[in-house]
Amino acid sequence: MQYRRFGRTNLQLSVFSLGTMRYLASEETAIATVRKAVCAGINHIETARGYGNSEAYLGRALQLGLGCPREALHITSKLPPTPDGQQLEQWLDESLDRLGCDYLDTLAIHGLNTPQQLASIQGENGSLAAAERARKAGKIRHLGFSTHGDLDLILEAMRTGAFEFVNLHYYLFFQRHQPAIALADALDMGVFIISPADKGGQLHHPPKRLRELCKPLSPLGLNYRFLLSDPRVSTLSVGPATPEELDGVLAWGDRLDPLTATERDGLGRLEQEFEQRLGSDACRQCYACLPCPEQIQIPEVLRLRNLAIAYEMESFGQYRYRMFENAGHWFPGRRGNRCTDCGDCLPRCPEQLDIPRLLRDTHARLAPREGRRLWQED
């Protein structure tokens, strides 16, 4: 396992971090998962108030012992944005109690997704003021934020100067947030990549065509190499539900060198396939089509179409498309069938795409069938 400096926190984090949203099957399984991760060299564990029993299970693992002192581990928990600083302080005390810890190495404001949330935490009695009081009291050591928001919001939050790190979505198949990576580097902020395996494309179970294009690497391996070959990326989340799910992942934590010729060839094949299969219907993700009068998140809808057609990632596309209209500010926007053919987006598209046609086509390919259980975010 290799380690990288987490921006101006100056913490040296393992390049894989243990995310604990999925290790909720039982306390016993959770403890075994934490122990295996720590044994493999992971020294950063991330939990959250909203992750069910996660904080309590991690607290029990710490109480029973992990073969190293508490000071050798870096623990992050996450709390929702709130304009009520006293509420945040109460939540923090509850998290520390469940964890059995005197302090958090890092606290993240969890789900800073809207301009309204960003404005609300900056008030005189808001979350940022409460976090600063907690820092002075020794209850937290560093502050950051996690986000599912749009790029402009992310950059605005980073420029406040209030945060030392950012948790965000950025992957081989979603590079929209590259400017946030660049700004984090300029501001000396740590970069924590959220769910590169699952949200990055359900890469633990890739389709056959994608596997063929990425050979001799796996799609997951190529995604990890794309991320970890970039020295601006500090650490990647790995979120196993069981200890066994760590197998085959952690070995990639030894590889921080630049991309090899073989790996670059794999990226080249992906790009060539993209061009050949999508042709003049390819959405280049410029986002010039927004805003949509019907609140359709056009670029994301068409990105899922791109992946389904270019790499046969229909299952991933269906998984993400189901989230539209069901996840609130965690995944905003409406589905492609909401298009009214108003034509508002057409003159703004530099590729001159027939956007209404492509939205309807995406809906036909990816829409949930009646009776299917919809995804929801806590």
CSV table of C-alpha atoms in Angstrom, one decimal:
chain,number,residue,atom,x,y,z
A,1,MET,CA,0.0,0.0,0.0
A,2,GLN,CA,1.3,3.4,-1.0
A,3,TYR,CA,0.5,6.7,0.8
A,4,ARG,CA,0.0,10.3,-0.4
A,5,ARG,CA,-0.2,13.6,1.3
A,6,PHE,CA,-3.8,14.8,1.8
A,7,GLY,CA,-3.3,18.3,0.7
A,8,ARG,CA,-2.6,20.9,3.4
A,9,THR,CA,-3.9,18.7,6.1
A,10,ASN,CA,-0.4,17.1,5.8
A,11,LEU,CA,-1.9,13.7,6.7
A,12,GLN,CA,-0.3,10.8,4.9
A,13,LEU,CA,-3.3,8.7,3.7
A,14,SER,CA,-3.3,5.3,2.1
A,15,VAL,CA,-4.3,5.6,-1.6
A,16,PHE,CA,-7.3,3.4,-0.8
A,17,SER,CA,-9.6,4.5,1.9
A,18,LEU,CA,-12.1,2.2,3.6
A,19,GLY,CA,-15.7,3.6,3.0
A,20,THR,CA,-18.2,2.1,5.3
A,21,MET,CA,-21.6,2.8,3.7
A,22,ARG,CA,-22.0,-0.9,2.7
A,23,TYR,CA,-20.6,-2.8,5.6
A,24,LEU,CA,-23.9,-2.9,7.5
A,25,ALA,CA,-24.8,-6.7,7.3
A,26,SER,CA,-23.7,-7.3,10.9
A,27,GLU,CA,-21.3,-6.0,13.5
A,28,GLU,CA,-19.2,-9.1,13.1
A,29,THR,CA,-18.8,-8.7,9.4
A,30,ALA,CA,-18.1,-5.0,9.8
A,31,ILE,CA,-15.3,-5.6,12.3
A,32,ALA,CA,-13.7,-8.3,10.1
A,33,THR,CA,-13.8,-5.9,7.1
A,34,VAL,CA,-12.1,-3.1,9.1
A,35,ARG,CA,-9.5,-5.5,10.4
A,36,LYS,CA,-8.6,-6.8,6.9
A,37,ALA,CA,-8.4,-3.3,5.5
A,38,VAL,CA,-6.1,-2.1,8.3
A,39,CYS,CA,-4.0,-5.3,8.0
A,40,ALA,CA,-3.5,-4.5,4.2
A,41,GLY,CA,-2.2,-1.0,5.0
A,42,ILE,CA,-5.3,1.2,4.8
A,43,ASN,CA,-5.0,3.9,7.4
A,44,HIS,CA,-8.0,6.1,6.5
A,45,ILE,CA,-11.6,5.0,7.3
A,46,GLU,CA,-14.6,7.0,6.3
A,47,THR,CA,-18.0,6.8,7.9
A,48,ALA,CA,-21.0,9.1,8.3
A,49,ARG,CA,-23.9,9.9,10.5
A,50,GLY,CA,-26.3,8.8,7.7
A,51,TYR,CA,-24.7,5.4,7.2
A,52,GLY,CA,-27.0,3.4,9.6
A,53,ASN,CA,-24.9,1.5,12.2
A,54,SER,CA,-21.6,2.3,10.5
A,55,GLU,CA,-20.2,4.6,13.2
A,56,ALA,CA,-21.2,2.2,16.0
A,57,TYR,CA,-19.7,-0.7,14.2
A,58,LEU,CA,-16.5,1.2,13.6
A,59,GLY,CA,-16.4,2.2,17.2
A,60,ARG,CA,-16.7,-1.4,18.3
A,61,ALA,CA,-13.8,-2.4,16.0
A,62,LEU,CA,-11.7,0.4,17.5
A,63,GLN,CA,-12.6,-0.7,21.0
A,64,LEU,CA,-11.7,-4.4,20.3
A,65,GLY,CA,-8.4,-3.3,18.8
A,66,LEU,CA,-7.1,-3.3,15.2
A,67,GLY,CA,-3.4,-4.1,15.9
A,68,CYS,CA,-2.3,-0.5,15.8
A,69,PRO,CA,-2.8,2.6,18.0
A,70,ARG,CA,-5.7,5.0,17.3
A,71,GLU,CA,-3.1,7.6,16.4
A,72,ALA,CA,-2.0,5.5,13.4
A,73,LEU,CA,-5.5,5.7,11.9
A,74,HIS,CA,-7.1,8.6,10.3
A,75,ILE,CA,-10.9,8.7,10.8
A,76,THR,CA,-13.4,10.8,8.9
A,77,SER,CA,-17.1,11.1,9.6
A,78,LYS,CA,-19.6,13.2,7.7
A,79,LEU,CA,-22.4,15.4,8.9
A,80,PRO,CA,-25.2,17.1,6.8
A,81,PRO,CA,-25.0,20.8,6.0
A,82,THR,CA,-27.1,22.8,8.4
A,83,PRO,CA,-27.6,26.5,9.1
A,84,ASP,CA,-27.9,25.6,12.8
A,85,GLY,CA,-24.4,25.4,14.3
A,86,GLN,CA,-25.6,24.1,17.6
A,87,GLN,CA,-27.3,21.2,15.7
A,88,LEU,CA,-24.0,20.4,14.0
A,89,GLU,CA,-22.2,20.4,17.4
A,90,GLN,CA,-24.8,18.0,18.8
A,91,TRP,CA,-24.4,15.7,15.8
A,92,LEU,CA,-20.6,15.8,16.2
A,93,ASP,CA,-20.8,14.8,19.8
A,94,GLU,CA,-23.1,12.0,19.0
A,95,SER,CA,-20.8,10.7,16.3
A,96,LEU,CA,-17.8,10.9,18.6
A,97,ASP,CA,-19.8,9.0,21.2
A,98,ARG,CA,-20.7,6.2,18.8
A,99,LEU,CA,-17.1,6.0,17.6
A,100,GLY,CA,-15.7,6.0,21.1
A,101,CYS,CA,-13.2,8.7,20.0
A,102,ASP,CA,-12.2,12.0,21.5
A,103,TYR,CA,-11.6,13.6,18.1
A,104,LEU,CA,-12.0,13.1,14.3
A,105,ASP,CA,-9.0,13.5,12.1
A,106,THR,CA,-11.2,14.9,9.4
A,107,LEU,CA,-14.8,16.0,9.4
A,108,ALA,CA,-16.7,16.5,6.1
A,109,ILE,CA,-19.9,18.4,5.5
A,110,HIS,CA,-21.8,15.6,3.8
A,111,GLY,CA,-23.7,16.3,0.6
A,112,LEU,CA,-23.0,20.0,-0.1
A,113,ASN,CA,-25.0,19.8,-3.3
A,114,THR,CA,-26.9,23.1,-3.8
A,115,PRO,CA,-26.1,26.8,-3.7
A,116,GLN,CA,-28.7,27.1,-0.9
A,117,GLN,CA,-26.8,24.6,1.3
A,118,LEU,CA,-23.5,26.4,0.6
A,119,ALA,CA,-25.0,29.8,1.6
A,120,SER,CA,-26.7,28.3,4.7
A,121,ILE,CA,-23.5,26.9,6.3
A,122,GLN,CA,-21.7,30.2,6.0
A,123,GLY,CA,-24.0,32.2,8.3
A,124,GLU,CA,-22.8,33.6,11.6
A,125,ASN,CA,-24.2,30.6,13.5
A,126,GLY,CA,-23.9,28.0,10.7
A,127,SER,CA,-22.0,24.8,10.2
A,128,LEU,CA,-18.7,26.5,9.4
A,129,ALA,CA,-18.6,28.5,12.5
A,130,ALA,CA,-19.5,25.4,14.6
A,131,ALA,CA,-16.8,23.4,12.9
A,132,GLU,CA,-14.3,26.1,13.7
A,133,ARG,CA,-15.3,26.0,17.4
A,134,ALA,CA,-15.0,22.2,17.3
A,135,ARG,CA,-11.5,22.5,15.8
A,136,LYS,CA,-10.4,24.9,18.6
A,137,ALA,CA,-11.9,22.5,21.2
A,138,GLY,CA,-9.8,19.6,19.7
A,139,LYS,CA,-12.9,17.6,18.5
A,140,ILE,CA,-11.9,17.8,14.9
A,141,ARG,CA,-8.5,18.5,13.2
A,142,HIS,CA,-9.4,19.2,9.6
A,143,LEU,CA,-12.5,20.1,7.7
A,144,GLY,CA,-13.6,19.3,4.1
A,145,PHE,CA,-16.8,18.6,2.2
A,146,SER,CA,-18.4,15.9,0.1
A,147,THR,CA,-20.5,16.8,-2.9
A,148,HIS,CA,-22.8,15.5,-5.6
A,149,GLY,CA,-23.3,19.0,-6.8
A,150,ASP,CA,-22.5,20.6,-10.2
A,151,LEU,CA,-19.1,21.8,-11.1
A,152,ASP,CA,-19.7,25.5,-10.6
A,153,LEU,CA,-21.0,24.9,-7.1
A,154,ILE,CA,-17.9,22.7,-6.3
A,155,LEU,CA,-15.5,25.4,-7.5
A,156,GLU,CA,-17.4,28.0,-5.5
A,157,ALA,CA,-17.2,26.0,-2.3
A,158,MET,CA,-13.5,25.3,-2.8
A,159,ARG,CA,-12.8,29.0,-3.3
A,160,THR,CA,-14.3,29.9,0.1
A,161,GLY,CA,-11.1,28.8,1.7
A,162,ALA,CA,-13.0,27.1,4.5
A,163,PHE,CA,-12.1,23.5,3.4
A,164,GLU,CA,-8.9,21.5,3.4
A,165,PHE,CA,-10.2,18.6,1.2
A,166,VAL,CA,-13.0,17.7,-1.1
A,167,ASN,CA,-14.7,14.4,-1.7
A,168,LEU,CA,-16.0,14.2,-5.3
A,169,HIS,CA,-17.0,12.2,-8.3
A,170,TYR,CA,-14.3,11.9,-11.0
A,171,TYR,CA,-13.5,8.8,-13.0
A,172,LEU,CA,-12.3,7.5,-16.3
A,173,PHE,CA,-15.9,7.6,-17.5
A,174,PHE,CA,-16.8,10.9,-15.9
A,175,GLN,CA,-14.2,13.6,-16.3
A,176,ARG,CA,-16.4,16.7,-16.0
A,177,HIS,CA,-14.9,17.6,-12.6
A,178,GLN,CA,-11.3,17.8,-13.9
A,179,PRO,CA,-11.3,21.6,-13.2
A,180,ALA,CA,-12.0,20.8,-9.6
A,181,ILE,CA,-9.0,18.5,-9.5
A,182,ALA,CA,-6.9,21.3,-10.9
A,183,LEU,CA,-8.2,23.8,-8.5
A,184,ALA,CA,-7.7,21.5,-5.5
A,185,ASP,CA,-4.0,21.2,-6.6
A,186,ALA,CA,-3.7,24.9,-6.9
A,187,LEU,CA,-5.3,25.4,-3.4
A,188,ASP,CA,-3.4,22.5,-1.9
A,189,MET,CA,-6.6,20.6,-1.0
A,190,GLY,CA,-6.8,16.9,-0.5
A,191,VAL,CA,-8.8,15.0,-3.1
A,192,PHE,CA,-10.9,12.0,-2.1
A,193,ILE,CA,-12.6,10.2,-5.0
A,194,ILE,CA,-16.0,8.8,-4.2
A,195,SER,CA,-17.0,5.3,-5.2
A,196,PRO,CA,-14.7,4.8,-8.3
A,197,ALA,CA,-15.9,1.2,-8.7
A,198,ASP,CA,-19.7,1.5,-8.4
A,199,LYS,CA,-20.5,5.1,-9.4
A,200,GLY,CA,-17.6,5.0,-11.8
A,201,GLY,CA,-19.4,2.4,-13.9
A,202,GLN,CA,-20.3,-0.7,-11.8
A,203,LEU,CA,-16.8,-1.9,-12.7
A,204,HIS,CA,-16.8,-4.9,-10.5
A,205,HIS,CA,-19.2,-6.4,-13.0
A,206,PRO,CA,-18.3,-4.9,-16.4
A,207,PRO,CA,-20.0,-6.0,-19.7
A,208,LYS,CA,-18.1,-8.3,-22.0
A,209,ARG,CA,-17.3,-5.6,-24.6
A,210,LEU,CA,-15.8,-3.3,-22.0
A,211,ARG,CA,-13.6,-6.1,-20.7
A,212,GLU,CA,-12.3,-6.8,-24.2
A,213,LEU,CA,-11.5,-3.2,-24.8
A,214,CYS,CA,-9.5,-2.8,-21.6
A,215,LYS,CA,-7.4,-6.0,-21.9
A,216,PRO,CA,-4.9,-7.0,-20.5
A,217,LEU,CA,-6.2,-4.9,-17.6
A,218,SER,CA,-9.7,-5.2,-16.1
A,219,PRO,CA,-12.0,-2.1,-16.6
A,220,LEU,CA,-11.7,-1.6,-12.8
A,221,GLY,CA,-7.9,-1.8,-12.9
A,222,LEU,CA,-7.7,0.7,-15.8
A,223,ASN,CA,-9.9,3.1,-13.9
A,224,TYR,CA,-7.8,2.8,-10.8
A,225,ARG,CA,-4.6,3.3,-12.9
A,226,PHE,CA,-6.2,6.4,-14.6
A,227,LEU,CA,-6.9,7.9,-11.2
A,228,LEU,CA,-3.8,6.9,-9.2
A,229,SER,CA,-1.3,7.8,-12.0
A,230,ASP,CA,-2.5,11.4,-11.4
A,231,PRO,CA,-0.5,12.7,-8.4
A,232,ARG,CA,-3.2,15.3,-7.7
A,233,VAL,CA,-5.6,12.5,-6.6
A,234,SER,CA,-4.9,11.7,-2.9
A,235,THR,CA,-7.1,8.6,-2.2
A,236,LEU,CA,-9.8,6.4,-3.6
A,237,SER,CA,-12.8,5.1,-1.7
A,238,VAL,CA,-13.3,1.3,-1.6
A,239,GLY,CA,-16.5,0.2,0.0
A,240,PRO,CA,-16.7,-3.5,0.6
A,241,ALA,CA,-19.7,-5.1,2.2
A,242,THR,CA,-17.5,-8.1,3.3
A,243,PRO,CA,-13.8,-8.7,3.9
A,244,GLU,CA,-13.7,-10.8,0.7
A,245,GLU,CA,-14.7,-7.9,-1.5
A,246,LEU,CA,-11.3,-6.3,-0.7
A,247,ASP,CA,-9.5,-9.1,-2.6
A,248,GLY,CA,-8.3,-8.1,-6.0
A,249,VAL,CA,-8.6,-4.4,-5.2
A,250,LEU,CA,-5.9,-3.5,-2.8
A,251,ALA,CA,-3.0,-4.7,-5.0
A,252,TRP,CA,-3.7,-1.6,-7.2
A,253,GLY,CA,-2.6,0.5,-4.2
A,254,ASP,CA,1.1,-0.3,-5.0
A,255,ARG,CA,0.9,1.4,-8.5
A,256,LEU,CA,1.4,5.1,-8.5
A,257,ASP,CA,3.7,5.3,-11.6
A,258,PRO,CA,2.7,7.1,-14.8
A,259,LEU,CA,0.5,5.2,-17.2
A,260,THR,CA,2.4,2.6,-19.2
A,261,ALA,CA,2.2,2.2,-23.0
A,262,THR,CA,-0.1,-0.8,-22.5
A,263,GLU,CA,-2.5,1.3,-20.4
A,264,ARG,CA,-2.4,4.2,-22.8
A,265,ASP,CA,-3.3,1.8,-25.6
A,266,GLY,CA,-6.3,0.7,-23.6
A,267,LEU,CA,-7.5,4.2,-23.2
A,268,GLY,CA,-6.9,4.7,-26.9
A,269,ARG,CA,-9.1,1.7,-27.8
A,270,LEU,CA,-11.9,3.1,-25.6
A,271,GLU,CA,-11.7,6.4,-27.3
A,272,GLN,CA,-11.7,4.8,-30.8
A,273,GLU,CA,-14.7,2.6,-29.9
A,274,PHE,CA,-16.5,5.7,-28.6
A,275,GLU,CA,-16.0,7.5,-31.9
A,276,GLN,CA,-16.9,4.5,-34.1
A,277,ARG,CA,-20.1,3.5,-32.2
A,278,LEU,CA,-21.5,7.0,-31.5
A,279,GLY,CA,-20.4,8.9,-34.6
A,280,SER,CA,-22.2,12.2,-35.0
A,281,ASP,CA,-24.5,11.4,-32.1
A,282,ALA,CA,-21.8,11.6,-29.5
A,283,CYS,CA,-22.4,14.1,-26.7
A,284,ARG,CA,-19.1,15.7,-25.8
A,285,GLN,CA,-20.3,16.8,-22.3
A,286,CYS,CA,-19.8,20.6,-22.8
A,287,TYR,CA,-22.9,21.3,-20.7
A,288,ALA,CA,-23.8,24.3,-23.1
A,289,CYS,CA,-27.3,22.9,-23.4
A,290,LEU,CA,-28.2,23.7,-19.8
A,291,PRO,CA,-30.4,25.0,-18.3
A,292,CYS,CA,-33.3,23.0,-19.6
A,293,PRO,CA,-36.8,24.6,-19.2
A,294,GLU,CA,-38.0,21.1,-18.2
A,295,GLN,CA,-35.1,20.6,-15.7
A,296,ILE,CA,-33.8,17.6,-17.7
A,297,GLN,CA,-30.1,17.0,-16.8
A,298,ILE,CA,-29.4,16.7,-20.5
A,299,PRO,CA,-25.6,16.1,-20.4
A,300,GLU,CA,-25.9,13.3,-17.8
A,301,VAL,CA,-28.8,11.6,-19.6
A,302,LEU,CA,-26.7,11.6,-22.8
A,303,ARG,CA,-23.6,10.5,-21.0
A,304,LEU,CA,-25.4,7.4,-19.9
A,305,ARG,CA,-26.5,6.9,-23.6
A,306,ASN,CA,-22.9,7.3,-24.7
A,307,LEU,CA,-21.7,4.6,-22.3
A,308,ALA,CA,-24.6,2.2,-23.2
A,309,ILE,CA,-23.9,2.4,-26.9
A,310,ALA,CA,-20.1,2.7,-26.9
A,311,TYR,CA,-19.3,0.1,-24.3
A,312,GLU,CA,-22.5,-1.8,-23.8
A,313,MET,CA,-22.9,-0.4,-20.2
A,314,GLU,CA,-26.7,-0.6,-20.3
A,315,SER,CA,-26.9,-2.1,-16.8
A,316,PHE,CA,-25.0,0.8,-15.3
A,317,GLY,CA,-27.0,3.3,-17.4
A,318,GLN,CA,-30.3,1.8,-16.1
A,319,TYR,CA,-29.0,1.9,-12.5
A,320,ARG,CA,-28.1,5.6,-12.8
A,321,TYR,CA,-31.1,6.6,-15.0
A,322,ARG,CA,-33.5,5.2,-12.3
A,323,MET,CA,-32.2,7.8,-9.9
A,324,PHE,CA,-33.5,10.7,-11.8
A,325,GLU,CA,-36.6,12.1,-10.1
A,326,ASN,CA,-36.0,9.8,-7.1
A,327,ALA,CA,-32.9,11.1,-5.4
A,328,GLY,CA,-33.5,14.8,-4.8
A,329,HIS,CA,-30.4,17.0,-4.7
A,330,TRP,CA,-28.2,13.9,-4.6
A,331,PHE,CA,-28.9,13.3,-8.3
A,332,PRO,CA,-31.0,16.2,-9.6
A,333,GLY,CA,-32.8,16.4,-12.9
A,334,ARG,CA,-35.7,14.8,-14.8
A,335,ARG,CA,-35.8,12.0,-17.3
A,336,GLY,CA,-35.5,12.3,-21.0
A,337,ASN,CA,-39.2,11.6,-21.7
A,338,ARG,CA,-40.0,15.0,-20.1
A,339,CYS,CA,-38.7,16.8,-23.2
A,340,THR,CA,-41.4,18.9,-24.9
A,341,ASP,CA,-39.5,19.6,-28.1
A,342,CYS,CA,-39.2,23.3,-27.2
A,343,GLY,CA,-35.9,23.5,-29.0
A,344,ASP,CA,-34.4,25.8,-26.4
A,345,CYS,CA,-31.2,23.7,-26.2
A,346,LEU,CA,-30.6,23.2,-29.9
A,347,PRO,CA,-28.9,26.5,-30.9
A,348,ARG,CA,-26.5,26.2,-27.9
A,349,CYS,CA,-25.1,22.7,-28.8
A,350,PRO,CA,-21.8,23.1,-30.6
A,351,GLU,CA,-22.2,19.5,-32.0
A,352,GLN,CA,-25.6,20.4,-33.5
A,353,LEU,CA,-27.1,17.3,-31.9
A,354,ASP,CA,-30.7,16.5,-32.3
A,355,ILE,CA,-31.1,16.6,-28.5
A,356,PRO,CA,-34.8,15.8,-28.3
A,357,ARG,CA,-34.4,12.7,-30.4
A,358,LEU,CA,-31.4,11.5,-28.3
A,359,LEU,CA,-33.3,12.1,-25.0
A,360,ARG,CA,-36.2,10.0,-26.2
A,361,ASP,CA,-33.8,7.3,-27.4
A,362,THR,CA,-32.1,7.3,-24.0
A,363,HIS,CA,-35.4,6.9,-22.2
A,364,ALA,CA,-36.4,4.0,-24.4
A,365,ARG,CA,-33.1,2.3,-23.7
A,366,LEU,CA,-32.7,2.9,-20.0
A,367,ALA,CA,-36.1,3.7,-18.4
A,368,PRO,CA,-37.1,1.5,-15.5
A,369,ARG,CA,-39.8,-1.0,-16.3
A,370,GLU,CA,-43.0,-0.9,-14.4
A,371,GLY,CA,-42.8,-2.6,-11.0
A,372,ARG,CA,-39.0,-2.2,-10.7
A,373,ARG,CA,-37.9,-0.9,-7.3
A,374,LEU,CA,-36.5,2.6,-7.6
A,375,TRP,CA,-33.2,3.6,-6.2
A,376,GLN,CA,-33.3,6.0,-3.3
A,377,GLU,CA,-30.7,7.9,-1.3
A,378,ASP,CA,-30.9,8.3,2.5
